[in-house]
PDB file of C-alpha atoms in Angstrom:
ATOM      1  CA  UNK A   1       1.010 -26.327   7.307  1.00 60.00           C
ATOM      2  CA  UNK A   2       5.048 -25.732   5.982  1.00 79.00           C
ATOM      3  CA  UNK A   3       7.023 -24.020   3.545  1.00 88.00           C
ATOM      4  CA  UNK A   4       9.479 -25.956   2.007  1.00 90.00           C
ATOM      5  CA  UNK A   5      12.208 -23.507   0.235  1.00 91.00           C
ATOM      6  CA  UNK A   6      14.779 -25.347  -2.209  1.00 89.00           C
ATOM      7  CA  UNK A   7      16.911 -23.007  -4.083  1.00 88.00           C
ATOM      8  CA  UNK A   8      20.996 -23.235  -4.955  1.00 87.00           C
ATOM      9  CA  UNK A   9      19.863 -19.411  -5.417  1.00 88.00           C
ATOM     10  CA  UNK A  10      21.682 -17.977  -2.106  1.00 90.00           C
ATOM     11  CA  UNK A  11      20.364 -14.673  -2.772  1.00 92.00           C
ATOM     12  CA  UNK A  12      16.764 -16.157  -2.974  1.00 91.00           C
ATOM     13  CA  UNK A  13      17.503 -18.065   0.014  1.00 92.00           C
ATOM     14  CA  UNK A  14      18.494 -15.548   2.205  1.00 92.00           C
ATOM     15  CA  UNK A  15      15.802 -12.907   1.645  1.00 93.00           C
ATOM     16  CA  UNK A  16      12.990 -16.188   1.372  1.00 92.00           C
ATOM     17  CA  UNK A  17      13.982 -16.750   4.891  1.00 93.00           C
ATOM     18  CA  UNK A  18      14.842 -13.969   6.613  1.00 91.00           C
ATOM     19  CA  UNK A  19      10.353 -12.873   5.346  1.00 88.00           C
ATOM     20  CA  UNK A  20       8.996 -16.102   6.930  1.00 88.00           C
ATOM     21  CA  UNK A  21      11.716 -15.916   9.942  1.00 87.00           C
ATOM     22  CA  UNK A  22       9.874 -11.839  10.078  1.00 82.00           C
ATOM     23  CA  UNK A  23       6.472 -14.065  10.296  1.00 75.00           C
ATOM     24  CA  UNK A  24       6.706 -17.116  12.277  1.00 75.00           C
ATOM     25  CA  UNK A  25       5.926 -18.965   8.910  1.00 81.00           C
ATOM     26  CA  UNK A  26       7.368 -22.855  10.290  1.00 81.00           C
ATOM     27  CA  UNK A  27       9.341 -23.987   7.222  1.00 88.00           C
ATOM     28  CA  UNK A  28      12.078 -26.090   6.456  1.00 89.00           C
ATOM     29  CA  UNK A  29      15.161 -26.627   3.266  1.00 89.00           C
ATOM     30  CA  UNK A  30      15.601 -29.098   1.249  1.00 87.00           C
ATOM     31  CA  UNK A  31      18.196 -29.036  -1.758  1.00 85.00           C
ATOM     32  CA  UNK A  32      16.481 -29.289  -5.206  1.00 82.00           C
ATOM     33  CA  UNK A  33      15.840 -31.839  -6.981  1.00 78.00           C
ATOM     34  CA  UNK A  34      15.239 -33.356  -3.811  1.00 81.00           C
ATOM     35  CA  UNK A  35      11.815 -35.002  -1.610  1.00 80.00           C
ATOM     36  CA  UNK A  36       9.960 -32.645   0.722  1.00 81.00           C
ATOM     37  CA  UNK A  37       9.306 -33.866   3.290  1.00 82.00           C
ATOM     38  CA  UNK A  38       6.300 -35.431   3.602  1.00 81.00           C
ATOM     39  CA  UNK A  39       4.598 -31.906   5.903  1.00 80.00           C
ATOM     40  CA  UNK A  40       5.278 -29.886   3.151  1.00 83.00           C
ATOM     41  CA  UNK A  41       2.403 -27.678   1.556  1.00 83.00           C
ATOM     42  CA  UNK A  42       4.053 -25.188  -0.464  1.00 88.00           C
ATOM     43  CA  UNK A  43       7.864 -25.506  -2.045  1.00 89.00           C
ATOM     44  CA  UNK A  44       9.641 -22.451  -2.704  1.00 90.00           C
ATOM     45  CA  UNK A  45      11.899 -21.877  -5.526  1.00 89.00           C
ATOM     46  CA  UNK A  46      13.691 -20.063  -8.267  1.00 87.00           C
ATOM     47  CA  UNK A  47      12.968 -19.439 -11.576  1.00 83.00           C
ATOM     48  CA  UNK A  48      15.750 -22.053 -12.800  1.00 79.00           C
ATOM     49  CA  UNK A  49      15.844 -24.445  -9.624  1.00 71.00           C
ATOM     50  CA  UNK A  50      15.158 -28.291 -10.414  1.00 63.00           C
ATOM     51  CA  UNK A  51      11.902 -28.912  -9.919  1.00 56.00           C
ATOM     52  CA  UNK A  52      10.256 -31.563  -7.264  1.00 53.00           C
ATOM     53  CA  UNK A  53       9.859 -35.080  -8.652  1.00 49.00           C
ATOM     54  CA  UNK A  54       6.854 -35.008 -10.560  1.00 44.00           C
ATOM     55  CA  UNK A  55       6.288 -38.312  -7.795  1.00 44.00           C
ATOM     56  CA  UNK A  56       5.486 -34.685  -5.355  1.00 47.00           C
ATOM     57  CA  UNK A  57       3.914 -32.383  -7.814  1.00 51.00           C
ATOM     58  CA  UNK A  58       0.469 -33.664  -6.657  1.00 50.00           C
ATOM     59  CA  UNK A  59       1.078 -32.604  -3.607  1.00 68.00           C
ATOM     60  CA  UNK A  60       3.188 -30.130  -3.188  1.00 80.00           C
ATOM     61  CA  UNK A  61       1.911 -26.713  -4.680  1.00 84.00           C
ATOM     62  CA  UNK A  62       4.736 -24.340  -6.030  1.00 86.00           C
ATOM     63  CA  UNK A  63       6.273 -20.464  -6.002  1.00 89.00           C
ATOM     64  CA  UNK A  64       8.680 -19.700  -8.049  1.00 89.00           C
ATOM     65  CA  UNK A  65      10.443 -16.664  -6.191  1.00 89.00           C
ATOM     66  CA  UNK A  66      12.631 -13.352  -8.021  1.00 89.00           C
ATOM     67  CA  UNK A  67      15.417 -12.740  -5.970  1.00 89.00           C
ATOM     68  CA  UNK A  68      15.044  -9.312  -6.194  1.00 90.00           C
ATOM     69  CA  UNK A  69      11.030  -9.541  -4.075  1.00 88.00           C
ATOM     70  CA  UNK A  70      11.066 -12.340  -1.423  1.00 89.00           C
ATOM     71  CA  UNK A  71       8.622 -10.525   0.264  1.00 86.00           C
ATOM     72  CA  UNK A  72       6.625 -11.433  -2.890  1.00 84.00           C
ATOM     73  CA  UNK A  73       6.855 -14.853  -2.759  1.00 87.00           C
ATOM     74  CA  UNK A  74       5.821 -15.409   0.941  1.00 87.00           C
ATOM     75  CA  UNK A  75       2.794 -13.251   0.578  1.00 81.00           C
ATOM     76  CA  UNK A  76       2.056 -16.442  -2.712  1.00 82.00           C
ATOM     77  CA  UNK A  77       2.402 -19.057  -0.936  1.00 84.00           C
ATOM     78  CA  UNK A  78       1.029 -18.354   2.639  1.00 79.00           C
ATOM     79  CA  UNK A  79      -2.232 -17.715   0.430  1.00 76.00           C
ATOM     80  CA  UNK A  80      -2.039 -20.854  -0.528  1.00 78.00           C
ATOM     81  CA  UNK A  81      -2.207 -22.318   2.999  1.00 75.00           C
ATOM     82  CA  UNK A  82      -4.579 -20.382   3.448  1.00 68.00           C
ATOM     83  CA  UNK A  83      -6.741 -21.654   0.734  1.00 63.00           C
ATOM     84  CA  UNK A  84      -9.339 -19.466  -1.574  1.00 50.00           C
ATOM     85  CA  UNK A  85     -10.080 -16.719   1.492  1.00 57.00           C
ATOM     86  CA  UNK A  86      -7.148 -13.894   0.148  1.00 65.00           C
ATOM     87  CA  UNK A  87      -8.025 -12.015  -1.760  1.00 78.00           C
ATOM     88  CA  UNK A  88      -6.325  -8.743  -1.538  1.00 87.00           C
ATOM     89  CA  UNK A  89      -7.486  -5.973   0.321  1.00 92.00           C
ATOM     90  CA  UNK A  90      -5.389  -2.586   0.576  1.00 96.00           C
ATOM     91  CA  UNK A  91      -6.758  -0.614   3.426  1.00 97.00           C
ATOM     92  CA  UNK A  92      -6.033   3.333   3.317  1.00 96.00           C
ATOM     93  CA  UNK A  93      -6.323   5.048   5.978  1.00 95.00           C
ATOM     94  CA  UNK A  94      -6.510   8.639   4.813  1.00 91.00           C
ATOM     95  CA  UNK A  95      -4.889  12.397   5.325  1.00 86.00           C
ATOM     96  CA  UNK A  96      -1.124  13.477   4.859  1.00 83.00           C
ATOM     97  CA  UNK A  97       0.501  10.976   6.297  1.00 88.00           C
ATOM     98  CA  UNK A  98      -1.830   7.773   5.429  1.00 92.00           C
ATOM     99  CA  UNK A  99      -1.718   4.864   6.740  1.00 95.00           C
ATOM    100  CA  UNK A 100      -1.982   0.866   4.376  1.00 96.00           C
ATOM    101  CA  UNK A 101      -3.297  -1.768   5.342  1.00 96.00           C
ATOM    102  CA  UNK A 102      -2.845  -5.052   2.753  1.00 93.00           C
ATOM    103  CA  UNK A 103      -4.513  -8.439   3.980  1.00 91.00           C
ATOM    104  CA  UNK A 104      -4.718 -11.480   1.952  1.00 84.00           C
ATOM    105  CA  UNK A 105      -8.529 -12.404   3.791  1.00 80.00           C
ATOM    106  CA  UNK A 106      -9.120 -11.387   6.731  1.00 81.00           C
ATOM    107  CA  UNK A 107      -4.432 -11.826   7.608  1.00 83.00           C
ATOM    108  CA  UNK A 108      -2.684  -8.708   7.158  1.00 90.00           C
ATOM    109  CA  UNK A 109       0.453  -8.818   4.997  1.00 87.00           C
ATOM    110  CA  UNK A 110       1.830  -5.636   5.140  1.00 91.00           C
ATOM    111  CA  UNK A 111       1.387  -2.073   6.758  1.00 94.00           C
ATOM    112  CA  UNK A 112       2.940   1.100   6.029  1.00 95.00           C
ATOM    113  CA  UNK A 113       2.580   4.833   7.235  1.00 94.00           C
ATOM    114  CA  UNK A 114       3.651   6.989   4.000  1.00 92.00           C
ATOM    115  CA  UNK A 115       3.182  10.324   2.585  1.00 90.00           C
ATOM    116  CA  UNK A 116       0.291  11.101   0.354  1.00 89.00           C
ATOM    117  CA  UNK A 117       2.231  11.342  -2.638  1.00 87.00           C
ATOM    118  CA  UNK A 118       4.007   7.946  -2.161  1.00 93.00           C
ATOM    119  CA  UNK A 119       0.668   6.280  -1.359  1.00 94.00           C
ATOM    120  CA  UNK A 120      -0.339   4.758  -4.695  1.00 93.00           C
ATOM    121  CA  UNK A 121       2.665   3.770  -6.242  1.00 94.00           C
ATOM    122  CA  UNK A 122       3.233   1.987  -3.542  1.00 95.00           C
ATOM    123  CA  UNK A 123      -0.232   0.257  -3.164  1.00 95.00           C
ATOM    124  CA  UNK A 124       0.102  -0.372  -7.160  1.00 93.00           C
ATOM    125  CA  UNK A 125       3.454  -2.834  -6.518  1.00 90.00           C
ATOM    126  CA  UNK A 126       0.605  -4.222  -4.045  1.00 89.00           C
ATOM    127  CA  UNK A 127      -2.176  -5.714  -5.922  1.00 88.00           C
ATOM    128  CA  UNK A 128       0.666  -5.959  -8.263  1.00 83.00           C
ATOM    129  CA  UNK A 129      -1.015 -10.202 -10.799  1.00 72.00           C
ATOM    130  CA  UNK A 130      -3.183  -9.543  -7.555  1.00 75.00           C
ATOM    131  CA  UNK A 131      -6.692 -12.309  -8.474  1.00 67.00           C
ATOM    132  CA  UNK A 132      -9.602  -8.659  -7.614  1.00 74.00           C
ATOM    133  CA  UNK A 133      -7.009  -6.452  -5.734  1.00 86.00           C
ATOM    134  CA  UNK A 134      -9.410  -4.344  -4.153  1.00 91.00           C
ATOM    135  CA  UNK A 135      -8.247  -0.773  -2.644  1.00 95.00           C
ATOM    136  CA  UNK A 136     -10.550   0.555  -0.042  1.00 96.00           C
ATOM    137  CA  UNK A 137     -10.701   4.868   1.924  1.00 96.00           C
ATOM    138  CA  UNK A 138     -11.937   6.250   4.853  1.00 94.00           C
ATOM    139  CA  UNK A 139     -14.904   9.214   3.900  1.00 90.00           C
ATOM    140  CA  UNK A 140     -13.293  11.201   6.313  1.00 83.00           C
ATOM    141  CA  UNK A 141     -10.035  13.103   5.216  1.00 82.00           C
ATOM    142  CA  UNK A 142     -12.446  14.622   2.265  1.00 82.00           C
ATOM    143  CA  UNK A 143      -9.021  16.132   0.455  1.00 82.00           C
ATOM    144  CA  UNK A 144      -6.572  14.191   0.434  1.00 85.00           C
ATOM    145  CA  UNK A 145      -9.481  10.777  -0.177  1.00 89.00           C
ATOM    146  CA  UNK A 146     -10.454  13.071  -3.113  1.00 87.00           C
ATOM    147  CA  UNK A 147      -6.633  12.928  -4.325  1.00 86.00           C
ATOM    148  CA  UNK A 148      -5.943   9.361  -4.157  1.00 91.00           C
ATOM    149  CA  UNK A 149      -9.206   8.613  -5.710  1.00 91.00           C
ATOM    150  CA  UNK A 150      -7.595  10.370  -8.527  1.00 88.00           C
ATOM    151  CA  UNK A 151      -4.283   8.759  -8.363  1.00 89.00           C
ATOM    152  CA  UNK A 152      -5.815   5.352  -8.347  1.00 91.00           C
ATOM    153  CA  UNK A 153      -7.945   5.212 -11.079  1.00 86.00           C
ATOM    154  CA  UNK A 154      -6.835   2.447 -12.861  1.00 86.00           C
ATOM    155  CA  UNK A 155      -7.388   0.031  -9.293  1.00 87.00           C
ATOM    156  CA  UNK A 156     -10.993  -0.373  -8.530  1.00 90.00           C
ATOM    157  CA  UNK A 157     -11.842   2.374  -4.904  1.00 92.00           C
ATOM    158  CA  UNK A 158     -14.134   2.291  -2.910  1.00 94.00           C
ATOM    159  CA  UNK A 159     -14.899   4.741  -0.241  1.00 93.00           C
ATOM    160  CA  UNK A 160     -15.885   3.148   3.312  1.00 94.00           C
ATOM    161  CA  UNK A 161     -17.904   5.021   6.096  1.00 93.00           C
ATOM    162  CA  UNK A 162     -14.929   4.965   8.494  1.00 92.00           C
ATOM    163  CA  UNK A 163     -16.697   5.730  11.561  1.00 91.00           C
ATOM    164  CA  UNK A 164     -15.332   4.624  14.172  1.00 91.00           C
ATOM    165  CA  UNK A 165     -12.139   2.796  12.228  1.00 93.00           C
ATOM    166  CA  UNK A 166      -9.439   4.457  14.641  1.00 88.00           C
ATOM    167  CA  UNK A 167      -9.103   2.468  17.870  1.00 89.00           C
ATOM    168  CA  UNK A 168      -8.078   3.945  21.620  1.00 87.00           C
ATOM    169  CA  UNK A 169      -4.177   3.570  21.943  1.00 85.00           C
ATOM    170  CA  UNK A 170      -2.804   2.452  25.123  1.00 86.00           C
ATOM    171  CA  UNK A 171       0.630   3.118  26.427  1.00 84.00           C
ATOM    172  CA  UNK A 172       3.321   2.368  24.179  1.00 82.00           C
ATOM    173  CA  UNK A 173       1.106   2.714  21.301  1.00 80.00           C
ATOM    174  CA  UNK A 174       1.930   5.919  19.962  1.00 79.00           C
ATOM    175  CA  UNK A 175       1.464   6.628  16.012  1.00 78.00           C
ATOM    176  CA  UNK A 176      -0.228   2.852  15.332  1.00 89.00           C
ATOM    177  CA  UNK A 177      -3.329   4.090  14.809  1.00 91.00           C
ATOM    178  CA  UNK A 178      -3.644   5.442  11.047  1.00 93.00           C
ATOM    179  CA  UNK A 179      -2.008   1.737  10.872  1.00 94.00           C
ATOM    180  CA  UNK A 180      -4.758   0.087  12.905  1.00 95.00           C
ATOM    181  CA  UNK A 181      -7.482   1.535  11.154  1.00 95.00           C
ATOM    182  CA  UNK A 182      -7.002   1.546   7.428  1.00 96.00           C
ATOM    183  CA  UNK A 183      -6.615  -2.751   9.181  1.00 96.00           C
ATOM    184  CA  UNK A 184     -10.553  -1.939   9.983  1.00 96.00           C
ATOM    185  CA  UNK A 185     -12.030   0.517   6.443  1.00 96.00           C
ATOM    186  CA  UNK A 186      -9.755  -2.626   4.932  1.00 95.00           C
ATOM    187  CA  UNK A 187     -12.431  -5.601   6.422  1.00 93.00           C
ATOM    188  CA  UNK A 188     -15.643  -2.878   5.807  1.00 94.00           C
ATOM    189  CA  UNK A 189     -17.960  -2.875   2.828  1.00 90.00           C
ATOM    190  CA  UNK A 190     -17.969   0.525   0.675  1.00 92.00           C
ATOM    191  CA  UNK A 191     -18.817   2.343  -1.619  1.00 90.00           C
ATOM    192  CA  UNK A 192     -17.032   1.181  -5.564  1.00 90.00           C
ATOM    193  CA  UNK A 193     -16.087   4.931  -6.950  1.00 86.00           C
ATOM    194  CA  UNK A 194     -14.289   6.599  -9.707  1.00 78.00           C
ATOM    195  CA  UNK A 195     -14.070   9.663  -8.721  1.00 70.00           C
ATOM    196  CA  UNK A 196     -14.951  11.751  -5.589  1.00 66.00           C
ATOM    197  CA  UNK A 197     -15.583  15.565  -6.213  1.00 65.00           C
ATOM    198  CA  UNK A 198     -14.999  17.856  -3.003  1.00 66.00           C
ATOM    199  CA  UNK A 199     -15.931  21.714  -3.357  1.00 74.00           C
ATOM    200  CA  UNK A 200     -13.199  22.931  -0.475  1.00 78.00           C
ATOM    201  CA  UNK A 201     -14.274  24.489   2.592  1.00 81.00           C
ATOM    202  CA  UNK A 202     -13.844  28.079   3.090  1.00 85.00           C
ATOM    203  CA  UNK A 203     -11.311  27.350   6.304  1.00 86.00           C
ATOM    204  CA  UNK A 204      -9.340  24.468   4.054  1.00 82.00           C
ATOM    205  CA  UNK A 205      -8.725  26.639   1.522  1.00 86.00           C
ATOM    206  CA  UNK A 206      -7.520  29.299   4.369  1.00 90.00           C
ATOM    207  CA  UNK A 207      -5.191  26.859   5.129  1.00 88.00           C
ATOM    208  CA  UNK A 208      -3.477  26.162   2.236  1.00 89.00           C
ATOM    209  CA  UNK A 209      -2.439  29.547   1.921  1.00 90.00           C
ATOM    210  CA  UNK A 210      -1.245  29.793   4.956  1.00 91.00           C
ATOM    211  CA  UNK A 211       1.238  26.953   4.664  1.00 88.00           C
ATOM    212  CA  UNK A 212       2.049  28.527   1.729  1.00 90.00           C
ATOM    213  CA  UNK A 213       2.750  31.718   3.096  1.00 89.00           C
ATOM    214  CA  UNK A 214       4.967  30.031   6.394  1.00 90.00           C
ATOM    215  CA  UNK A 215       6.890  28.003   3.438  1.00 86.00           C
ATOM    216  CA  UNK A 216       7.745  31.343   0.610  1.00 86.00           C
ATOM    217  CA  UNK A 217      11.382  32.801   2.110  1.00 84.00           C
ATOM    218  CA  UNK A 218       9.371  35.991   1.206  1.00 85.00           C
ATOM    219  CA  UNK A 219       6.665  35.918   2.864  1.00 84.00           C
ATOM    220  CA  UNK A 220       4.320  35.191   0.010  1.00 85.00           C
ATOM    221  CA  UNK A 221       0.451  33.614  -0.005  1.00 90.00           C
ATOM    222  CA  UNK A 222      -1.152  32.400  -3.234  1.00 90.00           C
ATOM    223  CA  UNK A 223      -4.371  33.720  -3.823  1.00 89.00           C
ATOM    224  CA  UNK A 224      -8.076  31.627  -3.578  1.00 88.00           C
ATOM    225  CA  UNK A 225      -7.906  30.739  -6.946  1.00 88.00           C
ATOM    226  CA  UNK A 226      -4.715  28.448  -7.140  1.00 89.00           C
ATOM    227  CA  UNK A 227      -5.119  27.250  -3.504  1.00 87.00           C
ATOM    228  CA  UNK A 228      -8.213  25.824  -4.726  1.00 83.00           C
ATOM    229  CA  UNK A 229      -5.649  23.895  -7.355  1.00 81.00           C
ATOM    230  CA  UNK A 230      -4.064  23.032  -4.594  1.00 80.00           C
ATOM    231  CA  UNK A 231      -6.514  21.470  -2.388  1.00 78.00           C
ATOM    232  CA  UNK A 232      -8.370  19.853  -5.864  1.00 69.00           C
ATOM    233  CA  UNK A 233      -5.354  18.106  -6.547  1.00 66.00           C
ATOM    234  CA  UNK A 234      -4.090  19.943 -10.091  1.00 69.00           C
ATOM    235  CA  UNK A 235      -1.374  21.532  -8.553  1.00 75.00           C
ATOM    236  CA  UNK A 236       0.849  21.256  -5.837  1.00 78.00           C
ATOM    237  CA  UNK A 237       0.991  23.551  -3.441  1.00 83.00           C
ATOM    238  CA  UNK A 238       4.994  23.571  -4.544  1.00 85.00           C
ATOM    239  CA  UNK A 239       3.753  24.566  -7.377  1.00 86.00           C
ATOM    240  CA  UNK A 240       1.339  26.298  -7.002  1.00 87.00           C
ATOM    241  CA  UNK A 241       4.092  28.205  -5.667  1.00 89.00           C
ATOM    242  CA  UNK A 242       5.849  28.152  -8.764  1.00 88.00           C
ATOM    243  CA  UNK A 243       2.872  29.132 -10.774  1.00 87.00           C
ATOM    244  CA  UNK A 244       2.065  32.621  -7.702  1.00 87.00           C
ATOM    245  CA  UNK A 245       5.569  33.750  -9.046  1.00 84.00           C
ATOM    246  CA  UNK A 246       5.532  34.023 -12.384  1.00 82.00           C
ATOM    247  CA  UNK A 247       2.481  35.637 -12.562  1.00 78.00           C
ATOM    248  CA  UNK A 248       3.861  38.347 -10.395  1.00 74.00           C
ATOM    249  CA  UNK A 249       6.553  39.019 -12.013  1.00 70.00           C
ATOM    250  CA  UNK A 250       4.767  39.379 -15.909  1.00 67.00           C
TER     251      UNK A 250
END
């Protein structure tokens, strides 16, 4: 199976070629309008590049690539090579810095380890233009998972029993656990959810209050009600601290 790159766009060419090389994909290049080799399965080109000859159209599928996003073009090309089993599934191992894994069929095509506040944007970018995508979130970190479900209300979400999804990490694999757990979560069927109401425990509220005190210049601690609103996702910790200061000033 071979990907053919045919473009006169310098930026697009280098972006696509670098993505293909990073993934170890077999590829070749031809001039726009030239006959692709017999081994060609997918042609990647820019929208304004000349197409392959008409007699080759039936044999070679075409991906129109955006120079600003070569990775998405390569993922589309790989999905065509893999056939119909390429549903986009995003697995998330929730926490303060979740692991995120994007699968097309059984293949991992992208992975992230980002702050909780960045996850929703990352997920939306990955599922844009995907056919029938699904996001699967582990059920372990209740508060963070609940926030993610609310933030992803425009994306199909399943809640997954994450028991046993975190693998043993051998020498040199430190820091990979959250991402590998996300891969395992993505491969498990879950229960479709639209929200997750979580009542924070006294211990969880105490942790939030302690964190507010640690961040405050004057050792000020937010009250339990504000901590509860932070836990529910209604306020960020910074917003709660600001509201607490304003209430004290009045």
